[in-house]
Coordinates of C-alpha atoms in Angstrom, one line a residue:
M258 CA 35.6 -11.2 7.1
S259 CA 32.3 -9.4 6.3
E260 CA 29.5 -9.3 8.8
T261 CA 26.5 -11.6 8.3
P262 CA 23.8 -9.6 6.5
P263 CA 20.5 -9.1 8.3
R264 CA 17.6 -11.5 7.5
L265 CA 15.1 -8.6 7.4
S266 CA 15.0 -5.7 5.0
V267 CA 12.5 -2.8 5.5
I268 CA 11.7 -1.1 2.1
I269 CA 10.3 2.4 2.0
P270 CA 9.3 3.8 -1.4
A271 CA 9.8 7.5 -1.2
H272 CA 9.0 10.4 -3.6
N273 CA 9.5 14.0 -2.2
A274 CA 9.1 12.6 1.4
A275 CA 11.5 14.9 3.2
S276 CA 8.7 16.4 5.3
V277 CA 7.5 13.1 6.7
L278 CA 10.2 10.5 6.4
G279 CA 12.1 11.5 9.5
E280 CA 9.1 10.5 11.7
Q281 CA 8.9 7.1 10.1
L282 CA 12.7 6.5 10.6
E283 CA 12.3 7.5 14.2
A284 CA 9.6 4.9 14.6
L285 CA 11.8 2.2 13.0
R286 CA 14.7 3.1 15.4
A287 CA 12.2 2.6 18.3
Q288 CA 11.2 -1.0 17.3
E289 CA 11.0 -3.5 20.2
G290 CA 11.8 -7.2 20.1
A291 CA 12.9 -7.2 16.5
E292 CA 16.0 -9.0 15.2
P293 CA 18.5 -6.9 13.3
F294 CA 17.1 -5.3 10.1
E295 CA 18.2 -3.0 7.4
V296 CA 16.2 -0.1 6.0
L297 CA 16.2 0.8 2.3
V298 CA 14.8 4.1 1.3
S299 CA 14.0 3.6 -2.3
D300 CA 14.1 7.2 -3.8
N301 CA 11.8 7.6 -6.7
N302 CA 12.7 10.8 -8.5
S303 CA 12.7 13.1 -5.4
T304 CA 13.7 16.7 -5.8
D305 CA 13.3 17.8 -2.1
G306 CA 16.4 16.2 -0.6
T307 CA 14.7 13.0 0.5
A308 CA 17.9 10.9 0.1
R309 CA 20.0 13.3 2.1
L310 CA 17.5 13.6 4.9
A311 CA 17.3 9.8 5.0
L312 CA 21.0 9.5 5.5
D313 CA 21.1 12.4 8.0
E314 CA 18.2 10.9 10.1
A315 CA 19.4 7.3 10.0
G316 CA 21.0 7.5 13.4
S317 CA 21.5 3.9 14.7
L318 CA 19.6 2.4 11.7
N319 CA 21.4 0.2 9.2
L320 CA 20.1 2.4 6.3
R321 CA 20.8 2.6 2.6
V322 CA 19.3 4.8 -0.1
V323 CA 18.4 3.0 -3.3
D324 CA 18.2 4.9 -6.6
A325 CA 14.7 4.1 -7.9
S326 CA 14.6 6.8 -10.5
G327 CA 12.6 6.1 -13.6
P328 CA 8.8 5.6 -13.8
A329 CA 6.9 7.7 -11.2
S330 CA 5.6 4.8 -9.2
A331 CA 5.7 3.5 -5.7
S332 CA 5.6 -0.1 -7.1
H333 CA 8.7 0.6 -9.3
A334 CA 10.4 1.9 -6.1
R335 CA 9.4 -1.2 -4.2
N336 CA 10.8 -3.4 -7.0
R337 CA 14.1 -1.5 -6.9
G338 CA 14.3 -1.9 -3.2
A339 CA 13.6 -5.6 -3.3
A340 CA 16.4 -6.0 -5.9
A341 CA 18.9 -4.3 -3.7
A342 CA 17.8 -5.9 -0.4
A343 CA 20.2 -8.1 1.5
G344 CA 17.5 -9.7 3.7
E345 CA 15.7 -13.0 3.1
I346 CA 12.5 -11.3 4.3
L347 CA 11.1 -8.1 2.9
L348 CA 8.9 -5.7 4.9
F349 CA 7.2 -2.8 3.1
C350 CA 5.9 0.4 4.6
D351 CA 5.4 4.0 3.3
A352 CA 7.2 7.2 4.1
D353 CA 4.2 9.2 5.2
D354 CA 2.7 6.7 7.7
L355 CA 4.0 5.5 11.1
V356 CA 4.8 1.9 12.1
D357 CA 4.0 1.0 15.7
R358 CA 6.7 -0.2 18.1
L359 CA 6.2 -4.0 17.4
W360 CA 5.7 -3.7 13.7
V361 CA 8.9 -5.4 12.6
Q362 CA 8.7 -8.2 15.1
E363 CA 5.1 -9.0 14.5
L364 CA 5.1 -8.7 10.7
S365 CA 8.2 -10.8 10.2
E366 CA 7.4 -13.5 12.8
P367 CA 5.4 -15.9 10.5
L368 CA 8.1 -15.7 7.8
S369 CA 10.9 -16.0 10.3
H370 CA 9.6 -19.5 11.1
G371 CA 9.9 -20.5 7.5
A372 CA 6.3 -20.1 6.3
D373 CA 5.8 -19.1 2.6
V374 CA 3.0 -16.6 3.3
L375 CA 2.1 -13.0 2.5
V376 CA 1.7 -11.2 5.8
A377 CA -0.6 -8.2 6.1
A378 CA -0.3 -5.5 8.8
A379 CA -3.2 -3.8 10.5
L380 CA -4.1 -0.2 9.5
H381 CA -5.2 2.0 12.3
H382 CA -6.6 5.5 11.7
Q383 CA -7.3 7.4 14.9
R384 CA -3.8 8.6 15.7
F385 CA -3.5 11.0 12.7
N386 CA -7.1 11.6 11.6
D387 CA -9.8 13.6 13.4
A388 CA -13.4 12.6 13.9
E389 CA -14.6 14.5 10.8
V390 CA -12.1 12.8 8.5
L391 CA -13.0 9.4 9.9
R392 CA -16.7 10.1 9.4
A393 CA -16.1 11.2 5.8
Y394 CA -14.4 7.8 5.2
D395 CA -17.0 5.9 7.2
I396 CA -14.2 4.5 9.4
G397 CA -15.0 3.3 12.9
P398 CA -12.7 3.0 16.0
D399 CA -9.4 1.2 15.8
P400 CA -9.4 -2.3 17.4
D401 CA -7.2 -2.8 20.4
P402 CA -4.3 -5.0 19.2
D403 CA -3.6 -6.2 22.8
S404 CA -7.1 -7.7 22.9
V405 CA -6.4 -10.0 20.0
T406 CA -6.0 -13.6 21.1
E407 CA -6.0 -15.6 17.8
E408 CA -2.8 -15.9 15.9
S409 CA -4.0 -14.7 12.5
P410 CA -7.6 -14.0 11.6
E411 CA -8.8 -15.2 8.3
P412 CA -8.7 -12.2 5.9
P413 CA -11.9 -11.5 4.0
P414 CA -12.0 -11.6 0.2
Y415 CA -11.7 -8.3 -1.7
A416 CA -14.2 -7.5 -4.4
G417 CA -15.7 -11.0 -4.2
Y418 CA -12.4 -12.7 -5.1
L419 CA -9.4 -13.3 -2.9
P420 CA -7.9 -11.5 0.1
T421 CA -5.5 -8.6 -0.4
V422 CA -2.8 -6.8 1.6
P423 CA -2.2 -3.1 2.3
G424 CA 0.7 -1.7 0.1
N425 CA 1.9 0.3 3.1
G426 CA 2.2 -2.7 5.4
F427 CA 3.0 -6.2 4.3
A428 CA 5.9 -8.7 4.3
V429 CA 6.9 -11.5 2.0
R430 CA 9.9 -13.8 1.4
R431 CA 12.4 -12.1 -1.0
D432 CA 12.7 -15.1 -3.2
R433 CA 8.9 -15.2 -3.5
Y434 CA 8.7 -11.5 -4.4
L435 CA 11.3 -11.9 -7.0
A436 CA 9.8 -15.1 -8.5
L437 CA 6.6 -13.1 -8.9
R438 CA 8.6 -10.3 -10.6
G439 CA 7.5 -7.8 -8.0
M440 CA 4.7 -5.3 -8.3
D441 CA 3.1 -4.3 -11.6
H442 CA 3.6 -0.5 -12.0
S443 CA 1.2 -0.3 -15.0
Y444 CA -1.5 0.4 -12.3
P445 CA -1.9 4.1 -12.0
G446 CA -1.5 4.7 -8.3
G447 CA -3.6 2.0 -6.8
A448 CA -4.6 -1.7 -6.9
E449 CA -1.1 -3.0 -7.6
E450 CA -0.8 -4.4 -4.1
T451 CA -4.0 -6.4 -4.7
D452 CA -2.8 -7.6 -8.1
F453 CA 0.5 -8.8 -6.3
A454 CA -1.4 -10.5 -3.5
W455 CA -3.7 -12.3 -6.0
R456 CA -0.8 -13.4 -8.2
A457 CA 0.9 -14.8 -5.0
Q458 CA -2.2 -16.6 -4.0
L459 CA -2.7 -18.1 -7.4
E460 CA 0.8 -19.5 -6.9
G461 CA -0.2 -21.2 -3.6
V462 CA 0.8 -18.5 -1.1
R463 CA -1.6 -17.9 1.8
V464 CA -2.4 -14.5 3.2
V465 CA -2.3 -14.1 6.9
V466 CA -3.0 -11.0 9.0
C467 CA -1.0 -9.8 12.0
P468 CA -3.3 -7.6 14.1
R469 CA -0.4 -6.4 16.3
A470 CA 1.7 -5.3 13.4
V471 CA 0.1 -1.8 13.4
V472 CA 0.6 0.9 10.8
H473 CA -0.9 4.4 11.7
Y474 CA -2.3 5.6 8.4
R475 CA -2.7 9.2 7.4
L476 CA -5.9 9.9 5.4
K477 CA -6.5 12.8 3.1
D478 CA -8.0 15.7 5.1
S479 CA -9.0 18.2 2.5
P480 CA -11.4 17.8 -0.4
R481 CA -9.2 18.2 -3.5
P482 CA -6.5 15.7 -2.5
L483 CA -9.2 13.3 -1.3
F484 CA -11.1 13.6 -4.6
R485 CA -7.9 13.0 -6.6
Q486 CA -6.8 10.0 -4.5
Q487 CA -10.2 8.3 -4.8
R488 CA -10.4 9.0 -8.5
I489 CA -7.0 7.5 -9.2
Q490 CA -7.6 4.5 -6.9
N491 CA -11.0 3.6 -8.5
F492 CA -9.7 4.2 -12.0
A493 CA -7.0 1.6 -11.1
R494 CA -9.5 -0.7 -9.6
I495 CA -11.4 -0.9 -12.9
L496 CA -8.1 -2.0 -14.6
L497 CA -7.8 -4.7 -11.9
W498 CA -11.3 -5.8 -12.8
A499 CA -10.5 -5.9 -16.5
R500 CA -7.7 -8.3 -15.7
Y501 CA -9.5 -10.5 -13.1
R502 CA -13.2 -10.5 -14.1
E503 CA -12.9 -13.9 -15.6
Q504 CA -11.5 -15.3 -12.3
G505 CA -14.4 -13.9 -10.3
M506 CA -13.7 -10.3 -9.2
S507 CA -16.9 -8.3 -8.8
G508 CA -17.3 -5.9 -11.6
P509 CA -18.3 -2.2 -11.8
S510 CA -21.8 -0.8 -12.3
T511 CA -22.0 2.1 -14.7
A512 CA -25.5 2.9 -13.7
Y513 CA -24.6 3.0 -10.0
S514 CA -21.6 5.4 -10.5
L515 CA -23.7 7.7 -12.7
R516 CA -26.5 7.8 -10.1
E517 CA -23.9 8.6 -7.3
V518 CA -22.3 11.4 -9.3
A519 CA -25.7 12.9 -10.1
R520 CA -26.8 12.5 -6.4
H521 CA -23.7 14.1 -4.9
L522 CA -22.7 16.7 -7.5
P523 CA -25.2 19.3 -6.2
G524 CA -23.5 19.1 -2.8
L525 CA -20.6 21.1 -4.3
L526 CA -23.0 24.1 -4.6
R527 CA -24.4 23.9 -1.1
R528 CA -22.9 24.9 2.2
Q529 CA -21.7 21.8 3.9
S530 CA -19.9 20.8 7.1
R531 CA -16.3 19.9 6.7
A532 CA -17.1 16.2 7.2
D533 CA -19.8 16.4 4.5
R534 CA -17.5 18.2 2.1
L535 CA -14.9 15.5 2.6
R536 CA -17.5 12.7 2.2
T537 CA -18.8 14.4 -1.0
A538 CA -15.3 14.5 -2.4
R539 CA -14.7 10.9 -1.6
I540 CA -17.9 9.7 -3.2
L541 CA -17.5 11.9 -6.3
G542 CA -13.8 11.1 -6.7
G543 CA -14.4 7.3 -6.5
N544 CA -17.3 7.3 -8.9
V545 CA -15.7 9.7 -11.4
G546 CA -12.6 7.4 -11.4
A547 CA -14.8 4.3 -11.9
L548 CA -16.5 5.9 -14.8
Q549 CA -13.2 6.9 -16.4
G550 CA -12.0 3.4 -15.9
I551 CA -15.1 1.8 -17.4
L552 CA -14.7 4.0 -20.5
A553 CA -10.9 3.3 -20.8
F554 CA -10.8 -0.4 -19.9
R555 CA -14.2 -1.7 -20.6
V556 CA -15.6 0.4 -23.5
L557 CA -12.4 1.4 -25.4
R558 CA -10.4 -1.6 -24.1
R559 CA -7.2 0.4 -23.7
S560 CA -5.6 -1.6 -20.9
P561 CA -1.9 -1.1 -20.6
A562 CA 0.5 -4.0 -20.8
P563 CA 1.6 -5.3 -17.4
R564 CA 4.9 -3.7 -16.2
T565 CA 6.5 -5.9 -13.6
A566 CA 10.2 -5.7 -12.7
E567 CA 12.9 -6.4 -15.3
A568 CA 14.9 -9.6 -14.9
A569 CA 18.3 -8.0 -14.4
P570 CA 17.6 -5.8 -11.3
L571 CA 16.1 -8.9 -9.6
E572 CA 19.3 -10.9 -9.4
A573 CA 20.3 -11.7 -5.8
P574 CA 22.6 -9.0 -4.3
R575 CA 26.2 -9.9 -3.6
R576 CA 26.9 -10.4 0.1

């Protein structure tokens, strides 16, 4: 007689994550108070031995590697992981961050009691990022999760519309994830988690925040990767706006982005502190990406078709 499958499945999309994945797996092995869970490393076209490292570092974890080859996309990898998961509840994190010791317990608790909600983790930044990086991102001190008394604070709206969740720290019922056809991997490296959260809320799912479900987040700490990240994320945000502007999402300002680029571009020619160089890269990357998105999705109207999960991989796994 086969063992009863775990109710919880932790899904980690991973692309060439061999240098960081081991630390995340160690954090999952150290979880406190959690009911049994499985871990699925959803390997998206890695060439650095990510899959082998995951199996070698599994230790006491109930771990499987899922083949998520195909489109280069964390969302595609999440969808493949969800399709293969045995659990009724899906918890998502990223390979290059670090979940805190109560993450599984806290993030899964509302869903374990039967609620049909989308649960957001709390991102903390001080563990991995120095003061100059935090200053460049305009990020203040982390809150103390032990000082939180309310169950789930009401999340604020994002871009004037509905609340969102972090792609590297959220949980949802598996049947709900599959009914929504997973995440849309037509988004180019950003905004897909917000699109998913909004589609869920339009179907009546409420977003709740678990302040004690902490994810320690690594920010970009050098100008070029930071510029690239912000450019891609803001390019994707304009695609999100093109799809949700009629529902009330706040739109872009071409004039503002042009002014910000003109204002901060001379900073590249001046001697700056590390924090100022990083801040310049963040602002320029974000506004260059916004301008590219405005041109592509607003002026030329070249929005790609949505690419959610195919029907076949989303059938319930055999147990």
